[in-house]
């Protein structure tokens, strides 16, 4: 899926299809560079969704980033 600020409705539809707990997400592009970062809001809940550009990072690179974020959240 190629994303742009104009594809935010498509991303919201994609999220609804995959995550039952997001029946009507509001999606806002926060940053677009080598990857896109979106704010996803549903009622009083907020999430950040990072969409990597194709071929930009390996699976191991992404896994390391997730581990780092988990570590920081626990600290």
Coordinates of N, CA, C and O in Angstrom, one line a residue:
X1 N 0.8 -1.2 0.0 CA 0.0 0.0 0.0 C 0.9 1.2 0.0 O 1.7 1.4 0.9
X2 N 0.7 2.1 -1.0 CA 1.4 3.4 -1.0 C 0.6 4.4 -0.3 O -0.6 4.6 -0.5
X3 N 1.2 5.1 0.7 CA 0.5 6.0 1.5 C 0.8 7.5 1.2 O 2.0 7.8 0.9
X4 N -0.1 8.3 1.3 CA 0.1 9.8 1.2 C -1.0 10.4 2.1 O -1.9 9.7 2.6
X5 N -0.9 11.7 2.3 CA -1.9 12.3 3.1 C -3.3 12.1 2.6 O -4.3 12.0 3.3
X6 N -3.4 11.9 1.2 CA -4.7 11.7 0.6 C -5.2 10.2 0.8 O -6.4 10.0 0.6
X7 N -4.3 9.3 1.3 CA -4.8 8.0 1.4 C -5.2 7.7 2.9 O -5.3 6.5 3.2
X8 N -5.3 8.7 3.7 CA -5.7 8.5 5.1 C -7.0 7.7 5.2 O -7.2 6.8 6.1
X9 N -8.1 8.0 4.4 CA -9.3 7.2 4.5 C -9.0 5.8 4.1 O -9.6 4.9 4.8
X10 N -8.2 5.5 3.2 CA -7.8 4.1 2.8 C -7.1 3.4 4.0 O -7.4 2.2 4.3
X11 N -6.3 4.1 4.7 CA -5.6 3.6 5.9 C -6.6 3.3 7.0 O -6.5 2.3 7.7
X12 N -7.5 4.2 7.2 CA -8.5 4.0 8.2 C -9.4 2.7 7.9 O -9.7 1.9 8.8
X13 N -9.7 2.6 6.6 CA -10.5 1.4 6.2 C -9.6 0.1 6.5 O -10.1 -0.9 6.9
X14 N -8.3 0.2 6.1 CA -7.4 -1.0 6.3 C -7.3 -1.3 7.8 O -7.4 -2.5 8.2
X15 N -7.3 -0.3 8.7 CA -7.2 -0.5 10.2 C -8.5 -1.2 10.6 O -8.5 -2.1 11.5
X16 N -9.7 -0.7 10.2 CA -11.0 -1.2 10.6 C -11.1 -2.7 10.2 O -11.6 -3.5 10.9
X17 N -10.6 -3.1 9.0 CA -10.6 -4.5 8.6 C -9.8 -5.4 9.4 O -10.1 -6.6 9.6
X18 N -8.7 -4.9 10.0 CA -7.8 -5.8 10.7 C -7.9 -5.7 12.2 O -7.4 -6.6 12.9
X19 N -8.4 -4.6 12.8 CA -8.5 -4.4 14.2 C -9.9 -4.1 14.6 O -10.4 -3.0 14.5
X20 N -10.5 -5.1 15.2 CA -11.9 -4.9 15.6 C -12.1 -3.8 16.6 O -13.2 -3.3 16.7
X21 N -11.1 -3.5 17.4 CA -11.3 -2.5 18.4 C -11.2 -1.1 17.9 O -11.3 -0.1 18.6
X22 N -11.1 -0.9 16.6 CA -11.0 0.4 15.9 C -12.2 0.5 14.9 O -11.9 0.5 13.7
X23 N -13.4 0.6 15.4 CA -14.5 0.7 14.4 C -14.6 2.0 13.6 O -15.0 1.9 12.4
X24 N -14.1 3.1 14.1 CA -14.1 4.3 13.3 C -12.9 5.2 13.7 O -13.0 6.2 14.3
X25 N -11.7 4.7 13.2 CA -10.5 5.4 13.6 C -10.3 6.7 12.8 O -10.7 6.8 11.7
X26 N -9.8 7.8 13.5 CA -9.4 9.0 12.8 C -7.9 8.9 12.6 O -7.2 8.6 13.6
X27 N -7.5 9.2 11.4 CA -6.1 9.0 11.0 C -5.5 10.3 10.6 O -6.1 11.0 9.7
X28 N -4.4 10.7 11.2 CA -3.8 12.0 10.9 C -2.3 11.8 10.6 O -1.6 11.1 11.4
X29 N -1.8 12.2 9.5 CA -0.4 12.1 9.1 C 0.4 13.0 10.0 O 0.2 14.3 10.0
X30 N 1.4 12.5 10.8 CA 2.2 13.3 11.6 C 3.5 13.7 10.9 O 4.0 14.8 11.1
X31 N 4.1 12.7 10.2 CA 5.4 12.9 9.6 C 5.5 12.0 8.4 O 5.1 10.8 8.4
X32 N 6.1 12.5 7.3 CA 6.3 11.7 6.1 C 7.7 12.0 5.7 O 8.1 13.2 5.3
X33 N 8.6 11.0 5.6 CA 9.9 11.1 5.2 C 10.3 9.8 4.6 O 9.8 9.4 3.5
X34 N 11.2 9.1 5.2 CA 11.6 7.7 4.7 C 10.5 6.7 5.1 O 10.5 5.6 4.6
X35 N 9.7 7.1 6.1 CA 8.5 6.3 6.5 C 7.5 7.3 6.9 O 7.7 8.4 7.1
X36 N 6.2 6.8 7.0 CA 5.1 7.7 7.4 C 4.7 7.3 8.8 O 4.7 6.2 9.2
X37 N 4.5 8.4 9.6 CA 4.0 8.2 11.0 C 2.6 8.8 11.1 O 2.5 10.0 10.7
X38 N 1.7 8.1 11.6 CA 0.3 8.5 11.7 C -0.2 8.5 13.1 O 0.2 7.6 13.9
X39 N -1.0 9.4 13.5 CA -1.7 9.4 14.8 C -3.1 8.7 14.5 O -3.8 9.2 13.6
X40 N -3.4 7.7 15.2 CA -4.7 7.0 15.1 C -5.5 7.2 16.4 O -5.0 6.9 17.4
X41 N -6.6 7.8 16.2 CA -7.5 8.1 17.4 C -8.8 7.4 17.3 O -9.4 7.4 16.2
X42 N -9.3 6.9 18.4 CA -10.6 6.3 18.5 C -11.1 6.6 19.9 O -10.6 6.2 20.9
X43 N -12.2 7.4 19.9 CA -12.7 7.9 21.2 C -11.6 8.6 22.0 O -11.0 9.5 21.5
X44 N -11.3 8.1 23.2 CA -10.3 8.7 24.0 C -9.0 7.9 23.9 O -8.0 8.2 24.7
X45 N -8.8 7.0 23.0 CA -7.6 6.2 22.8 C -6.8 6.8 21.7 O -7.3 7.3 20.7
X46 N -5.4 6.8 21.9 CA -4.5 7.3 20.8 C -3.4 6.3 20.6 O -2.9 5.7 21.5
X47 N -3.1 6.1 19.3 CA -2.0 5.1 18.9 C -1.2 5.8 17.9 O -1.6 6.8 17.2
X48 N 0.0 5.4 17.8 CA 0.9 5.9 16.7 C 1.2 4.7 15.8 O 1.5 3.6 16.3
X49 N 1.0 4.9 14.5 CA 1.3 3.8 13.5 C 2.4 4.3 12.6 O 2.3 5.4 12.0
X50 N 3.4 3.5 12.5 CA 4.5 3.8 11.6 C 4.5 2.8 10.5 O 4.4 1.6 10.6
X51 N 4.5 3.4 9.3 CA 4.5 2.6 8.0 C 5.8 2.8 7.3 O 6.2 4.0 6.9
X52 N 6.6 1.7 7.2 CA 7.9 1.8 6.6 C 7.8 1.8 5.1 O 7.0 1.1 4.6
X53 N 8.7 2.5 4.5 CA 8.8 2.5 3.0 C 9.3 1.1 2.6 O 10.2 0.5 3.3
X54 N 8.9 0.6 1.5 CA 9.3 -0.7 1.0 C 10.8 -0.7 0.8 O 11.4 0.1 0.2
X55 N 11.5 -1.7 1.4 CA 12.9 -1.9 1.3 C 13.8 -1.0 2.1 O 15.0 -1.1 2.0
X56 N 13.1 -0.2 3.0 CA 13.9 0.7 3.8 C 14.6 0.1 5.0 O 15.7 0.4 5.3
X57 N 13.9 -0.9 5.6 CA 14.4 -1.6 6.8 C 14.2 -3.0 6.6 O 13.2 -3.5 6.0
X58 N 15.1 -3.8 7.2 CA 14.9 -5.3 7.3 C 14.0 -5.6 8.4 O 13.7 -4.8 9.3
X59 N 13.5 -6.8 8.4 CA 12.6 -7.3 9.5 C 13.4 -7.2 10.8 O 12.8 -6.9 11.8
X60 N 14.7 -7.6 10.8 CA 15.4 -7.5 12.0 C 15.6 -6.0 12.5 O 15.5 -5.8 13.7
X61 N 15.7 -5.1 11.6 CA 15.8 -3.7 12.0 C 14.5 -3.2 12.6 O 14.5 -2.6 13.7
X62 N 13.4 -3.6 12.1 CA 12.1 -3.3 12.6 C 11.9 -3.9 14.0 O 11.4 -3.3 15.0
X63 N 12.3 -5.2 14.1 CA 12.2 -5.9 15.4 C 13.0 -5.2 16.5 O 12.6 -5.1 17.6
X64 N 14.2 -4.8 16.1 CA 15.1 -4.1 17.1 C 14.4 -2.8 17.5 O 14.4 -2.5 18.7
X65 N 13.8 -2.1 16.6 CA 13.1 -0.8 17.0 C 12.0 -1.1 17.9 O 11.7 -0.4 18.9
X66 N 11.2 -2.1 17.7 CA 10.1 -2.5 18.5 C 10.6 -2.9 19.9 O 10.0 -2.5 21.0
X67 N 11.7 -3.7 20.0 CA 12.3 -4.0 21.3 C 12.7 -2.8 22.0 O 12.5 -2.7 23.3
X68 N 13.3 -1.8 21.4 CA 13.8 -0.6 22.0 C 12.6 0.2 22.5 O 12.6 0.7 23.7
X69 N 11.5 0.3 21.8 CA 10.3 1.0 22.2 C 9.7 0.4 23.4 O 9.3 1.0 24.4
X70 N 9.6 -1.0 23.4 CA 9.1 -1.7 24.6 C 10.0 -1.5 25.8 O 9.5 -1.3 26.9
X71 N 11.3 -1.5 25.6 CA 12.2 -1.2 26.7 C 12.0 0.2 27.3 O 12.0 0.3 28.5
X72 N 11.9 1.2 26.4 CA 11.7 2.5 26.9 C 10.4 2.7 27.6 O 10.3 3.4 28.6
X73 N 9.3 2.0 27.2 CA 8.0 2.1 27.8 C 8.1 1.5 29.2 O 7.4 1.9 30.1
X74 N 8.9 0.4 29.4 CA 9.0 -0.2 30.7 C 9.8 0.6 31.7 O 9.7 0.4 32.9
X75 N 10.8 1.4 31.2 CA 11.8 2.1 32.0 C 11.1 3.3 32.7 O 10.2 3.8 32.3

